mmCIF file of C-alpha atoms in Angstrom:
data_model
loop_
_atom_site.group_PDB
_atom_site.id
_atom_site.type_symbol
_atom_site.label_atom_id
_atom_site.label_comp_id
_atom_site.label_asym_id
_atom_site.label_seq_id
_atom_site.Cartn_x
_atom_site.Cartn_y
_atom_site.Cartn_z
ATOM 1 C CA UNK A 1 8.265 -24.203 -1.099
ATOM 2 C CA UNK A 2 8.213 -20.503 -0.094
ATOM 3 C CA UNK A 3 5.084 -18.496 -0.832
ATOM 4 C CA UNK A 4 5.027 -16.294 -3.906
ATOM 5 C CA UNK A 5 4.175 -12.807 -2.663
ATOM 6 C CA UNK A 6 3.515 -9.722 -4.769
ATOM 7 C CA UNK A 7 3.669 -6.262 -3.192
ATOM 8 C CA UNK A 8 1.324 -3.515 -4.359
ATOM 9 C CA UNK A 9 2.038 0.162 -3.608
ATOM 10 C CA UNK A 10 -1.188 2.153 -3.871
ATOM 11 C CA UNK A 11 -0.380 5.634 -5.203
ATOM 12 C CA UNK A 12 -3.209 6.689 -7.517
ATOM 13 C CA UNK A 13 -4.869 9.468 -5.521
ATOM 14 C CA UNK A 14 -4.983 13.136 -6.472
ATOM 15 C CA UNK A 15 -4.098 14.415 -2.944
ATOM 16 C CA UNK A 16 -6.760 17.138 -3.204
ATOM 17 C CA UNK A 17 -6.507 18.049 0.481
ATOM 18 C CA UNK A 18 -2.734 18.394 0.171
ATOM 19 C CA UNK A 19 -2.984 20.712 -2.829
ATOM 20 C CA UNK A 20 -0.004 19.096 -4.614
ATOM 21 C CA UNK A 21 0.746 15.480 -5.685
ATOM 22 C CA UNK A 22 1.484 13.897 -2.311
ATOM 23 C CA UNK A 23 3.522 11.116 -3.910
ATOM 24 C CA UNK A 24 6.172 13.631 -5.020
ATOM 25 C CA UNK A 25 6.605 15.445 -1.704
ATOM 26 C CA UNK A 26 10.208 15.456 -0.526
ATOM 27 C CA UNK A 27 11.063 12.766 2.032
ATOM 28 C CA UNK A 28 14.679 12.372 3.110
ATOM 29 C CA UNK A 29 16.817 12.137 -0.021
ATOM 30 C CA UNK A 30 13.868 11.355 -2.255
ATOM 31 C CA UNK A 31 10.077 11.611 -2.296
ATOM 32 C CA UNK A 32 7.317 9.819 -0.426
ATOM 33 C CA UNK A 33 6.798 7.396 -3.298
ATOM 34 C CA UNK A 34 10.498 6.657 -3.908
ATOM 35 C CA UNK A 35 10.942 6.098 -0.163
ATOM 36 C CA UNK A 36 8.105 3.545 -0.152
ATOM 37 C CA UNK A 37 9.425 1.797 -3.265
ATOM 38 C CA UNK A 38 12.916 1.564 -1.756
ATOM 39 C CA UNK A 39 11.373 0.078 1.398
ATOM 40 C CA UNK A 40 9.451 -2.646 -0.464
ATOM 41 C CA UNK A 41 12.450 -3.453 -2.673
ATOM 42 C CA UNK A 42 14.139 -4.778 0.480
ATOM 43 C CA UNK A 43 11.475 -7.478 0.818
ATOM 44 C CA UNK A 44 11.681 -11.035 -0.399
ATOM 45 C CA UNK A 45 8.867 -10.511 -2.897
ATOM 46 C CA UNK A 46 8.281 -12.101 -6.291
ATOM 47 C CA UNK A 47 7.013 -8.912 -7.895
ATOM 48 C CA UNK A 48 6.378 -5.275 -7.021
ATOM 49 C CA UNK A 49 3.562 -3.251 -8.551
ATOM 50 C CA UNK A 50 2.873 0.454 -8.191
ATOM 51 C CA UNK A 51 -0.640 1.616 -9.007
ATOM 52 C CA UNK A 52 -0.765 5.182 -10.322
ATOM 53 C CA UNK A 53 -3.740 7.204 -11.529
ATOM 54 C CA UNK A 54 -3.876 10.968 -11.016
ATOM 55 C CA UNK A 55 -0.783 12.698 -12.434
ATOM 56 C CA UNK A 56 0.190 9.371 -14.047
ATOM 57 C CA UNK A 57 2.855 10.640 -16.470
ATOM 58 C CA UNK A 58 4.335 13.111 -13.973
ATOM 59 C CA UNK A 59 4.840 10.455 -11.279
ATOM 60 C CA UNK A 60 5.747 7.632 -13.663
ATOM 61 C CA UNK A 61 8.793 9.498 -14.992
ATOM 62 C CA UNK A 62 10.204 9.768 -11.449
ATOM 63 C CA UNK A 63 9.954 6.019 -10.701
ATOM 64 C CA UNK A 64 10.208 4.175 -14.040
ATOM 65 C CA UNK A 65 13.887 3.303 -13.399
ATOM 66 C CA UNK A 66 13.025 1.069 -10.418
ATOM 67 C CA UNK A 67 12.587 -2.722 -10.979
ATOM 68 C CA UNK A 68 8.806 -2.487 -10.623
ATOM 69 C CA UNK A 69 5.689 -2.849 -12.776
ATOM 70 C CA UNK A 70 3.660 0.362 -13.037
ATOM 71 C CA UNK A 71 -0.106 -0.001 -13.457
ATOM 72 C CA UNK A 72 -2.432 2.782 -14.575
ATOM 73 C CA UNK A 73 -5.744 2.878 -12.704
ATOM 74 C CA UNK A 74 -7.953 4.863 -15.046
ATOM 75 C CA UNK A 75 -10.801 4.713 -12.511
ATOM 76 C CA UNK A 76 -8.739 6.328 -9.737
ATOM 77 C CA UNK A 77 -11.337 9.081 -9.163
ATOM 78 C CA UNK A 78 -13.709 6.481 -7.685
ATOM 79 C CA UNK A 79 -11.350 5.818 -4.787
ATOM 80 C CA UNK A 80 -8.863 3.459 -3.206
ATOM 81 C CA UNK A 81 -10.898 0.326 -3.878
ATOM 82 C CA UNK A 82 -10.427 0.771 -7.621
ATOM 83 C CA UNK A 83 -6.633 0.718 -7.229
ATOM 84 C CA UNK A 84 -6.818 -2.514 -5.221
ATOM 85 C CA UNK A 85 -9.109 -3.923 -7.919
ATOM 86 C CA UNK A 86 -6.790 -2.778 -10.726
ATOM 87 C CA UNK A 87 -3.800 -4.625 -9.232
ATOM 88 C CA UNK A 88 -5.778 -7.714 -8.211
ATOM 89 C CA UNK A 89 -7.308 -8.166 -11.645
ATOM 90 C CA UNK A 90 -3.958 -7.670 -13.386
ATOM 91 C CA UNK A 91 -2.251 -10.260 -11.166
ATOM 92 C CA UNK A 92 -5.088 -12.767 -11.557
ATOM 93 C CA UNK A 93 -4.670 -12.554 -15.319
ATOM 94 C CA UNK A 94 -0.904 -12.143 -15.660
ATOM 95 C CA UNK A 95 0.614 -13.859 -12.600
ATOM 96 C CA UNK A 96 -1.721 -16.690 -11.553
ATOM 97 C CA UNK A 97 1.115 -18.332 -9.589
ATOM 98 C CA UNK A 98 1.049 -15.556 -6.937
ATOM 99 C CA UNK A 99 -0.096 -16.850 -3.516
ATOM 100 C CA UNK A 100 -0.808 -13.521 -1.835
ATOM 101 C CA UNK A 101 -0.861 -9.753 -2.293
ATOM 102 C CA UNK A 102 0.609 -7.310 0.226
ATOM 103 C CA UNK A 103 -0.866 -3.813 -0.073
ATOM 104 C CA UNK A 104 0.824 -0.663 1.267
ATOM 105 C CA UNK A 105 0.001 3.013 0.758
ATOM 106 C CA UNK A 106 2.553 5.327 -0.827
ATOM 107 C CA UNK A 107 2.133 7.744 2.079
ATOM 108 C CA UNK A 108 3.089 5.400 4.930
ATOM 109 C CA UNK A 109 6.742 6.467 5.283
ATOM 110 C CA UNK A 110 7.129 5.132 8.836
ATOM 111 C CA UNK A 111 6.307 1.557 7.860
ATOM 112 C CA UNK A 112 9.579 -0.370 7.799
ATOM 113 C CA UNK A 113 10.816 -3.286 5.711
ATOM 114 C CA UNK A 114 11.180 -5.245 8.966
ATOM 115 C CA UNK A 115 7.483 -4.833 9.710
ATOM 116 C CA UNK A 116 6.478 -5.781 6.151
ATOM 117 C CA UNK A 117 8.694 -8.867 6.348
ATOM 118 C CA UNK A 118 6.965 -9.762 9.609
ATOM 119 C CA UNK A 119 3.627 -9.685 7.775
ATOM 120 C CA UNK A 120 5.017 -11.924 5.014
ATOM 121 C CA UNK A 121 6.470 -14.391 7.518
ATOM 122 C CA UNK A 122 3.112 -14.555 9.351
ATOM 123 C CA UNK A 123 1.357 -15.781 6.219
ATOM 124 C CA UNK A 124 0.464 -19.414 5.619
ATOM 125 C CA UNK A 125 -0.631 -20.123 2.030
ATOM 126 C CA UNK A 126 -3.814 -21.974 1.070
ATOM 127 C CA UNK A 127 -5.534 -21.203 4.382
ATOM 128 C CA UNK A 128 -7.748 -18.304 3.196
ATOM 129 C CA UNK A 129 -5.697 -16.069 5.435
ATOM 130 C CA UNK A 130 -5.502 -12.301 5.806
ATOM 131 C CA UNK A 131 -2.701 -10.597 7.737
ATOM 132 C CA UNK A 132 -3.697 -7.011 8.561
ATOM 133 C CA UNK A 133 -2.318 -4.106 10.570
ATOM 134 C CA UNK A 134 -4.164 -3.330 13.778
ATOM 135 C CA UNK A 135 -4.327 0.331 14.774
ATOM 136 C CA UNK A 136 -5.719 2.287 17.703
ATOM 137 C CA UNK A 137 -9.528 2.389 18.025
ATOM 138 C CA UNK A 138 -9.663 -1.300 17.032
ATOM 139 C CA UNK A 139 -9.235 -0.504 13.338
ATOM 140 C CA UNK A 140 -7.731 -2.930 10.847
ATOM 141 C CA UNK A 141 -5.958 -1.552 7.799
ATOM 142 C CA UNK A 142 -2.974 -1.549 5.492
ATOM 143 C CA UNK A 143 -0.328 -2.759 5.187
ATOM 144 C CA UNK A 144 -2.406 -5.893 4.734
ATOM 145 C CA UNK A 145 -1.765 -9.194 2.994
ATOM 146 C CA UNK A 146 -4.504 -11.247 1.299
ATOM 147 C CA UNK A 147 -4.407 -14.892 0.275
ATOM 148 C CA UNK A 148 -5.162 -15.610 -3.399
ATOM 149 C CA UNK A 149 -8.592 -16.841 -2.260
ATOM 150 C CA UNK A 150 -9.625 -13.163 -1.987
ATOM 151 C CA UNK A 151 -8.293 -11.935 -5.339
ATOM 152 C CA UNK A 152 -11.703 -12.264 -7.039
ATOM 153 C CA UNK A 153 -13.395 -10.176 -4.307
ATOM 154 C CA UNK A 154 -10.577 -7.636 -4.359
ATOM 155 C CA UNK A 155 -10.838 -7.244 -8.135
ATOM 156 C CA UNK A 156 -14.478 -6.128 -7.778
ATOM 157 C CA UNK A 157 -13.863 -3.252 -5.338
ATOM 158 C CA UNK A 158 -15.099 0.047 -6.755
ATOM 159 C CA UNK A 159 -15.326 2.675 -4.039
ATOM 160 C CA UNK A 160 -13.271 4.728 -1.600
ATOM 161 C CA UNK A 161 -13.427 2.301 1.331
ATOM 162 C CA UNK A 162 -10.571 0.112 0.168
ATOM 163 C CA UNK A 163 -10.922 -3.490 1.343
ATOM 164 C CA UNK A 164 -12.467 -2.520 4.680
ATOM 165 C CA UNK A 165 -15.577 -4.693 4.355
ATOM 166 C CA UNK A 166 -13.507 -7.730 3.298
ATOM 167 C CA UNK A 167 -11.364 -7.287 6.416
ATOM 168 C CA UNK A 168 -14.458 -6.938 8.607
ATOM 169 C CA UNK A 169 -16.192 -9.983 7.122
ATOM 170 C CA UNK A 170 -13.146 -12.201 7.669
ATOM 171 C CA UNK A 171 -11.972 -11.250 11.161
ATOM 172 C CA UNK A 172 -12.227 -14.907 12.226
ATOM 173 C CA UNK A 173 -9.393 -15.963 9.880
ATOM 174 C CA UNK A 174 -7.380 -12.764 10.192
ATOM 175 C CA UNK A 175 -3.992 -12.424 11.823
ATOM 176 C CA UNK A 176 -3.562 -8.957 13.283
ATOM 177 C CA UNK A 177 -0.138 -7.364 13.724
ATOM 178 C CA UNK A 178 0.542 -4.110 15.522
ATOM 179 C CA UNK A 179 2.753 -1.786 13.430
ATOM 180 C CA UNK A 180 5.805 -0.162 15.048
ATOM 181 C CA UNK A 181 4.168 3.246 14.555
ATOM 182 C CA UNK A 182 0.662 4.646 14.862
ATOM 183 C CA UNK A 183 -1.345 5.216 11.697
ATOM 184 C CA UNK A 184 -0.065 8.601 10.522
ATOM 185 C CA UNK A 185 -2.260 10.582 8.146
ATOM 186 C CA UNK A 186 -0.380 12.710 5.650
ATOM 187 C CA UNK A 187 -3.461 14.345 4.165
ATOM 188 C CA UNK A 188 -2.773 18.004 4.881
ATOM 189 C CA UNK A 189 0.223 20.220 4.141
ATOM 190 C CA UNK A 190 0.647 21.190 7.814
ATOM 191 C CA UNK A 191 0.758 17.506 8.888
ATOM 192 C CA UNK A 192 3.419 16.769 6.286
ATOM 193 C CA UNK A 193 5.499 19.839 7.144
ATOM 194 C CA UNK A 194 5.412 19.056 10.867
ATOM 195 C CA UNK A 195 6.462 15.424 10.354
ATOM 196 C CA UNK A 196 9.152 16.361 7.858
ATOM 197 C CA UNK A 197 10.599 18.889 10.305
ATOM 198 C CA UNK A 198 10.494 16.360 13.179
ATOM 199 C CA UNK A 199 12.329 13.727 11.137
ATOM 200 C CA UNK A 200 14.750 15.637 8.915
ATOM 201 C CA UNK A 201 15.326 19.069 10.423
ATOM 202 C CA UNK A 202 16.303 18.197 13.980
ATOM 203 C CA UNK A 203 18.687 20.702 15.530
#
């Protein structure tokens, strides 16, 4: 029987360094967050969750028409870990049949559906497995998929380090995949503007 995978788009941050809600920045024919949602909708997933926090109502009204479940992380100010915890706790309580969670950030526009499907296909259920992305400088990160075995640990995260320590503690059972692109940070307006120009304003 195929694994039951839920995808979680993490989009709760306030984008303070960007100066505007990063999730709503223009990307192609939509925004960063609609681009990411459209990417994950191509996956063979059992459910898709989007975790919002800062600017909840503003962002929600731009994405509520998609076939997704929107979660409100009221603790978003404490960092990324709280968004992972928010989704993990909700799924533990509401969808106990889910075998694994695949986390992706809303500001990873170069991550493709093909790569995310590769992560899903690399997963073997009931083996306490983690499938993580391996970046330069020997860093593991998202997109990353966690077996249900880790849901309890994930639901207790409460800081801005995401699931970094869970990844580090479980390297021995981790499968590492190299993404088709390097880890691009879209934290500052100039970074975004440069990448937008490179990808959508070619002459």
